[in-house]
Short mmCIF file of C-alpha atoms (C1' of nucleotides) in Angstrom, two decimals:
data_model
loop_
_atom_site.label_atom_id
_atom_site.label_comp_id
_atom_site.label_asym_id
_atom_site.label_seq_id
_atom_site.Cartn_x
_atom_site.Cartn_y
_atom_site.Cartn_z
CA UNK A 1 0.00 0.00 0.00
CA UNK A 2 1.45 3.32 -1.13
CA UNK A 3 0.61 6.32 1.07
CA UNK A 4 1.51 9.88 0.07
CA UNK A 5 1.19 13.18 1.93
CA UNK A 6 1.03 16.55 0.18
CA UNK A 7 0.35 20.11 1.28
CA UNK A 8 -1.29 21.42 -1.89
CA UNK A 9 -1.69 25.09 -0.82
CA UNK A 10 -5.29 25.37 -2.14
CA UNK A 11 -6.87 22.25 -3.61
CA UNK A 12 -8.82 24.29 -6.15
CA UNK A 13 -5.71 26.09 -7.44
CA UNK A 14 -3.88 22.73 -7.56
CA UNK A 15 -6.62 20.43 -8.89
CA UNK A 16 -4.90 19.83 -12.23
CA UNK A 17 -1.60 19.02 -10.52
CA UNK A 18 -3.38 16.72 -8.05
CA UNK A 19 -5.17 14.72 -10.76
CA UNK A 20 -1.87 14.46 -12.65
CA UNK A 21 -0.13 13.22 -9.49
CA UNK A 22 -2.80 10.55 -8.92
CA UNK A 23 -2.37 9.30 -12.51
CA UNK A 24 1.45 9.39 -12.45
CA UNK A 25 2.02 7.99 -8.95
CA UNK A 26 -0.98 5.70 -8.39
CA UNK A 27 -0.96 6.08 -4.60
CA UNK A 28 -3.48 3.98 -2.68
CA UNK A 29 -3.95 6.72 -0.07
CA UNK A 30 -3.27 10.47 -0.31
CA UNK A 31 -3.19 12.80 2.70
CA UNK A 32 -3.85 16.41 1.72
CA UNK A 33 -3.30 19.63 3.68
CA UNK A 34 -4.07 23.33 3.19
CA UNK A 35 -7.19 22.77 1.11
CA UNK A 36 -8.17 26.42 1.69
CA UNK A 37 -11.81 25.65 0.89
CA UNK A 38 -14.99 24.72 2.70
CA UNK A 39 -15.93 21.03 2.85
CA UNK A 40 -18.83 21.60 0.45
CA UNK A 41 -16.51 23.30 -2.07
CA UNK A 42 -14.03 20.39 -2.23
CA UNK A 43 -13.71 19.13 -5.86
CA UNK A 44 -15.13 15.73 -4.95
CA UNK A 45 -16.48 14.84 -8.41
CA UNK A 46 -13.12 15.36 -10.12
CA UNK A 47 -11.32 13.27 -7.48
CA UNK A 48 -13.91 10.49 -7.68
CA UNK A 49 -13.62 10.50 -11.48
CA UNK A 50 -9.91 9.79 -10.96
CA UNK A 51 -10.84 6.67 -8.97
CA UNK A 52 -10.60 7.92 -5.36
CA UNK A 53 -13.00 8.27 -2.46
CA UNK A 54 -12.72 11.35 -0.23
CA UNK A 55 -12.98 12.21 3.46
CA UNK A 56 -12.81 15.98 3.85
CA UNK A 57 -12.60 18.45 6.74
CA UNK A 58 -12.57 21.85 5.06
CA UNK A 59 -12.39 25.45 6.28
CA UNK A 60 -12.98 28.73 4.48
CA UNK A 61 -9.74 30.41 3.29
CA UNK A 62 -7.32 28.62 5.61
CA UNK A 63 -6.26 25.13 6.70
CA UNK A 64 -8.42 22.17 5.63
CA UNK A 65 -7.36 18.50 5.41
CA UNK A 66 -8.52 15.46 3.46
CA UNK A 67 -7.87 11.77 2.91
CA UNK A 68 -8.22 10.20 -0.54
CA UNK A 69 -8.25 6.43 -1.02
CA UNK A 70 -8.98 3.81 -3.64
CA UNK A 71 -10.63 1.63 -0.97
CA UNK A 72 -13.43 2.44 1.47
CA UNK A 73 -12.70 5.15 4.06
CA UNK A 74 -14.08 4.69 7.57
CA UNK A 75 -13.62 8.10 9.20
CA UNK A 76 -12.56 7.84 12.88
CA UNK A 77 -11.95 11.53 13.74
CA UNK A 78 -12.68 14.98 12.32
CA UNK A 79 -10.56 17.52 14.19
CA UNK A 80 -7.72 16.77 16.61
CA UNK A 81 -9.15 15.42 19.90
CA UNK A 82 -8.39 17.19 23.16
CA UNK A 83 -9.83 20.71 22.77
CA UNK A 84 -13.50 21.23 21.85
CA UNK A 85 -12.80 24.99 21.55
CA UNK A 86 -10.38 24.50 18.65
CA UNK A 87 -12.26 25.22 15.42
CA UNK A 88 -9.29 25.02 13.03
CA UNK A 89 -9.50 22.18 10.49
CA UNK A 90 -6.10 20.56 10.91
CA UNK A 91 -6.71 16.85 11.52
CA UNK A 92 -8.73 14.06 9.94
CA UNK A 93 -8.31 10.34 10.64
CA UNK A 94 -9.70 7.18 9.11
CA UNK A 95 -9.43 3.41 8.94
CA UNK A 96 -8.58 2.17 5.44
CA UNK A 97 -7.93 -1.51 4.70
CA UNK A 98 -7.11 -2.16 8.35
CA UNK A 99 -4.65 0.73 8.66
CA UNK A 100 -5.28 3.83 10.80
CA UNK A 101 -4.29 6.87 8.75
CA UNK A 102 -4.35 10.56 9.64
CA UNK A 103 -3.81 13.71 7.58
CA UNK A 104 -2.56 16.54 9.77
CA UNK A 105 -1.61 20.17 9.28
CA UNK A 106 0.28 21.35 12.34
CA UNK A 107 0.25 25.09 13.12
CA UNK A 108 3.07 27.19 11.62
CA UNK A 109 3.55 29.08 14.91
CA UNK A 110 5.18 32.27 13.66
CA UNK A 111 5.93 34.80 14.94
CA UNK A 112 7.62 33.67 18.15
CA UNK A 113 6.39 35.11 21.42
CA UNK A 114 2.77 35.31 20.28
CA UNK A 115 -0.30 33.19 20.95
CA UNK A 116 0.36 31.57 17.56
CA UNK A 117 3.51 29.94 18.91
CA UNK A 118 1.74 28.92 22.12
CA UNK A 119 -1.00 27.35 19.97
CA UNK A 120 1.61 25.43 17.95
CA UNK A 121 3.12 23.87 21.10
CA UNK A 122 -0.29 23.16 22.66
CA UNK A 123 -1.44 21.54 19.42
CA UNK A 124 1.67 19.33 19.31
CA UNK A 125 1.01 18.32 22.95
CA UNK A 126 -2.50 17.25 21.99
CA UNK A 127 -1.15 15.38 18.98
CA UNK A 128 1.32 13.49 21.17
CA UNK A 129 -1.40 12.52 23.62
CA UNK A 130 -3.65 11.28 20.83
CA UNK A 131 -0.80 9.55 18.98
CA UNK A 132 0.09 7.64 22.17
CA UNK A 133 -3.51 6.52 22.58
CA UNK A 134 -3.47 5.15 19.03
CA UNK A 135 -0.50 2.93 19.89
CA UNK A 136 -2.73 0.91 22.23
CA UNK A 137 -4.53 -0.48 19.19
CA UNK A 138 -3.13 -3.42 17.26
CA UNK A 139 -3.72 -1.58 14.00
CA UNK A 140 -0.81 -0.11 12.08
CA UNK A 141 -0.87 3.71 12.39
CA UNK A 142 0.37 6.27 9.86
CA UNK A 143 0.32 9.94 10.92
CA UNK A 144 1.18 11.96 7.83
CA UNK A 145 1.18 15.62 7.01
CA UNK A 146 2.77 19.03 7.26
CA UNK A 147 4.30 19.07 10.75
CA UNK A 148 5.80 22.55 10.26
CA UNK A 149 8.89 21.33 12.16
CA UNK A 150 12.43 20.82 10.81
CA UNK A 151 13.74 17.70 12.61
CA UNK A 152 17.52 18.15 12.29
CA UNK A 153 20.19 20.45 10.82
CA UNK A 154 20.55 18.04 7.89
CA UNK A 155 16.93 18.81 6.96
CA UNK A 156 17.52 22.50 6.16
CA UNK A 157 19.82 24.27 3.69
CA UNK A 158 21.12 26.65 6.39
CA UNK A 159 20.00 26.44 10.04
CA UNK A 160 21.30 29.99 10.67
CA UNK A 161 18.59 31.34 8.35
CA UNK A 162 15.93 29.76 10.58
CA UNK A 163 17.23 30.80 14.01
CA UNK A 164 14.24 33.00 14.84
CA UNK A 165 11.65 30.80 13.17
CA UNK A 166 9.01 28.66 14.88
CA UNK A 167 9.82 25.70 12.60
CA UNK A 168 13.37 25.47 14.03
CA UNK A 169 12.83 26.27 17.72
CA UNK A 170 14.23 23.79 20.26
CA UNK A 171 10.77 23.46 21.83
CA UNK A 172 9.21 22.73 18.42
CA UNK A 173 11.83 20.12 17.60
CA UNK A 174 11.44 18.57 21.05
CA UNK A 175 7.73 18.15 20.40
CA UNK A 176 8.49 16.17 17.25
CA UNK A 177 11.16 14.12 19.06
CA UNK A 178 8.64 13.19 21.76
CA UNK A 179 6.49 11.59 19.06
CA UNK A 180 9.51 9.60 17.92
CA UNK A 181 10.38 8.60 21.50
CA UNK A 182 6.80 7.42 22.04
CA UNK A 183 7.44 4.80 19.35
CA UNK A 184 6.82 6.43 15.97
CA UNK A 185 9.31 6.25 13.08
CA UNK A 186 10.02 8.94 10.46
CA UNK A 187 9.44 6.78 7.35
CA UNK A 188 11.52 8.88 4.98
CA UNK A 189 14.52 9.14 7.29
CA UNK A 190 14.34 5.40 8.07
CA UNK A 191 14.72 4.56 4.39
CA UNK A 192 16.94 7.38 3.08
CA UNK A 193 19.99 8.54 5.08
CA UNK A 194 20.95 11.32 2.66
CA UNK A 195 20.99 14.82 4.15
CA UNK A 196 19.36 17.85 2.48
CA UNK A 197 16.30 16.13 1.05
CA UNK A 198 13.54 18.73 1.16
CA UNK A 199 9.75 18.74 0.94
CA UNK A 200 9.18 22.53 0.96
CA UNK A 201 10.81 25.46 -0.86
CA UNK A 202 9.59 28.99 -0.18
CA UNK A 203 8.12 30.82 -3.17
CA UNK A 204 10.29 33.81 -2.32
CA UNK A 205 13.95 34.56 -2.96
CA UNK A 206 14.40 31.83 -5.58
CA UNK A 207 14.54 29.08 -2.97
CA UNK A 208 13.40 26.35 -5.40
CA UNK A 209 15.86 27.36 -8.13
CA UNK A 210 18.69 27.29 -5.57
CA UNK A 211 17.40 24.11 -3.89
CA UNK A 212 17.24 25.92 -0.56
CA UNK A 213 14.44 24.02 1.14
CA UNK A 214 13.41 22.36 4.37
CA UNK A 215 11.99 18.92 5.22
CA UNK A 216 8.80 19.51 7.21
CA UNK A 217 6.33 17.01 5.69
CA UNK A 218 6.58 13.70 7.49
CA UNK A 219 5.02 10.25 7.62
CA UNK A 220 5.25 8.91 11.18
CA UNK A 221 4.69 5.17 11.49
CA UNK A 222 3.76 3.14 14.56
CA UNK A 223 5.97 0.09 15.30
CA UNK A 224 3.51 -2.29 13.64
CA UNK A 225 3.40 -0.07 10.55
CA UNK A 226 7.20 0.30 10.55
CA UNK A 227 7.52 -3.49 10.42
CA UNK A 228 5.77 -3.28 7.05
CA UNK A 229 7.78 -0.33 5.66
CA UNK A 230 9.48 -1.31 2.38
CA UNK A 231 10.16 2.04 0.67
CA UNK A 232 9.87 5.80 1.11
CA UNK A 233 10.75 8.89 -0.86
CA UNK A 234 10.11 12.47 -1.86
CA UNK A 235 8.59 13.09 -5.30
CA UNK A 236 9.93 16.42 -6.53
CA UNK A 237 8.10 16.31 -9.88
CA UNK A 238 4.98 18.24 -8.79
CA UNK A 239 7.20 21.06 -7.45
CA UNK A 240 8.76 21.50 -10.93
CA UNK A 241 5.45 22.45 -12.57
CA UNK A 242 4.07 25.90 -13.36
CA UNK A 243 2.02 27.34 -10.48
CA UNK A 244 3.22 24.57 -8.16
CA UNK A 245 2.45 24.25 -4.47
CA UNK A 246 5.41 25.28 -2.30
CA UNK A 247 5.37 21.70 -0.91
CA UNK A 248 5.95 18.45 -2.81
CA UNK A 249 4.61 14.94 -1.98
CA UNK A 250 6.35 12.58 0.45
CA UNK A 251 5.39 8.91 0.21
CA UNK A 252 5.94 5.50 1.78
CA UNK A 253 5.10 1.95 0.78
CA UNK A 254 3.84 -0.65 3.27
CA UNK A 255 3.85 -4.36 2.46
"C1'" DA B 1 17.97 44.87 1.82
"C1'" DT B 2 12.87 43.68 7.36
"C1'" DG B 3 13.28 42.51 0.71
"C1'" DG B 4 10.89 38.35 -2.05
"C1'" DT B 5 5.75 35.15 -3.85
"C1'" DA B 6 1.26 32.86 -3.63
"C1'" DG B 7 -3.73 32.20 -2.43
"C1'" DC B 8 -7.37 33.63 -0.10
"C1'" DC B 9 -11.93 36.88 -1.62
"C1'" DT B 10 -10.41 40.59 3.40
"C1'" DT B 11 -7.58 45.32 -0.28
"C1'" DG B 12 -4.79 42.56 4.97
"C1'" DC B 13 -3.88 37.86 6.69
"C1'" DT B 14 -1.43 33.59 6.56
"C1'" DA B 15 2.32 31.14 5.12
#
DNA sequence: ATGGTAGCCTTGCTA
C-alpha cells in the first residue's frame, strides 16, 4: 500500500496538478493539507472521477485537510481530539484496509512570542497525547502531514537562516522528538539517510531554483506499521510544474 | 535589503 502526503496550498488552485499526481504515482492513499476551501466546495467529483474516495474536513480560506483512497474510508476523527474549543480544520483520521491513517496540518507558529507559537506547542502536545492513545490499538498507524517542524540540521539548507523561526525552535523540535520517542518512526529518514532532502521550498527569494528548502512534511509510522515499511521517498516532480504548491509529496510503501 | 511570492476573496492575513 502506497501512502503519500502533500500540502497542496489550495486544492482548487492545484486540482490539475493533483489529478496528474494521482495518474502518475498511483498512490493507494493520499493525505492532503491546506485545502483552503470549505468542505462543500471540495472538488469531490473530479477526485472520484480519478478513482478515489474522499474524506474531507474543510475550512474557508485557511487550513483544511482530506484523505483520498482507492478503498473504502471509515472516518474515525474529524478535528484533533483534546480541545473542543479548537475550530481550526487541521486533523482528519480514518481506517482504510485495516490501517489507521491521519492527515494533519500542524500550526506554523510564527511569529515567536505570540499566541500563535503557544498554539503550535499546545497543538503538538494534543497530537502526542492522541498519537500515544493510538499505539494501544493493534492496527498499524500512519500519521502523515505538514508538521511545520524541521527535525535536524541536515533537513535544512542553512539552520542559521531559521534561528528565529518557529519551525526550528528547540521546543518545536522537542515536540516532534517526543512523538519519535513514544514509538513512531520517520518513514523517509528510516529509508533514506541522505541529508538535504527537502519537501518545501519557499516561493520567495528563488529558494526552489537554488534548492534551498526544508523537510517539514513527514510520515510517522507506529511500530507495527514500521515493520511493514518497504520504501519511502520524496517526489519532486509536482514542485517543478508551473504554479506549483510550495510543498511536494512525500510517500511511503507498506507491504 | 525587514526585501521576495502565492492564495485567499479581506484590499490585509497567513504562510
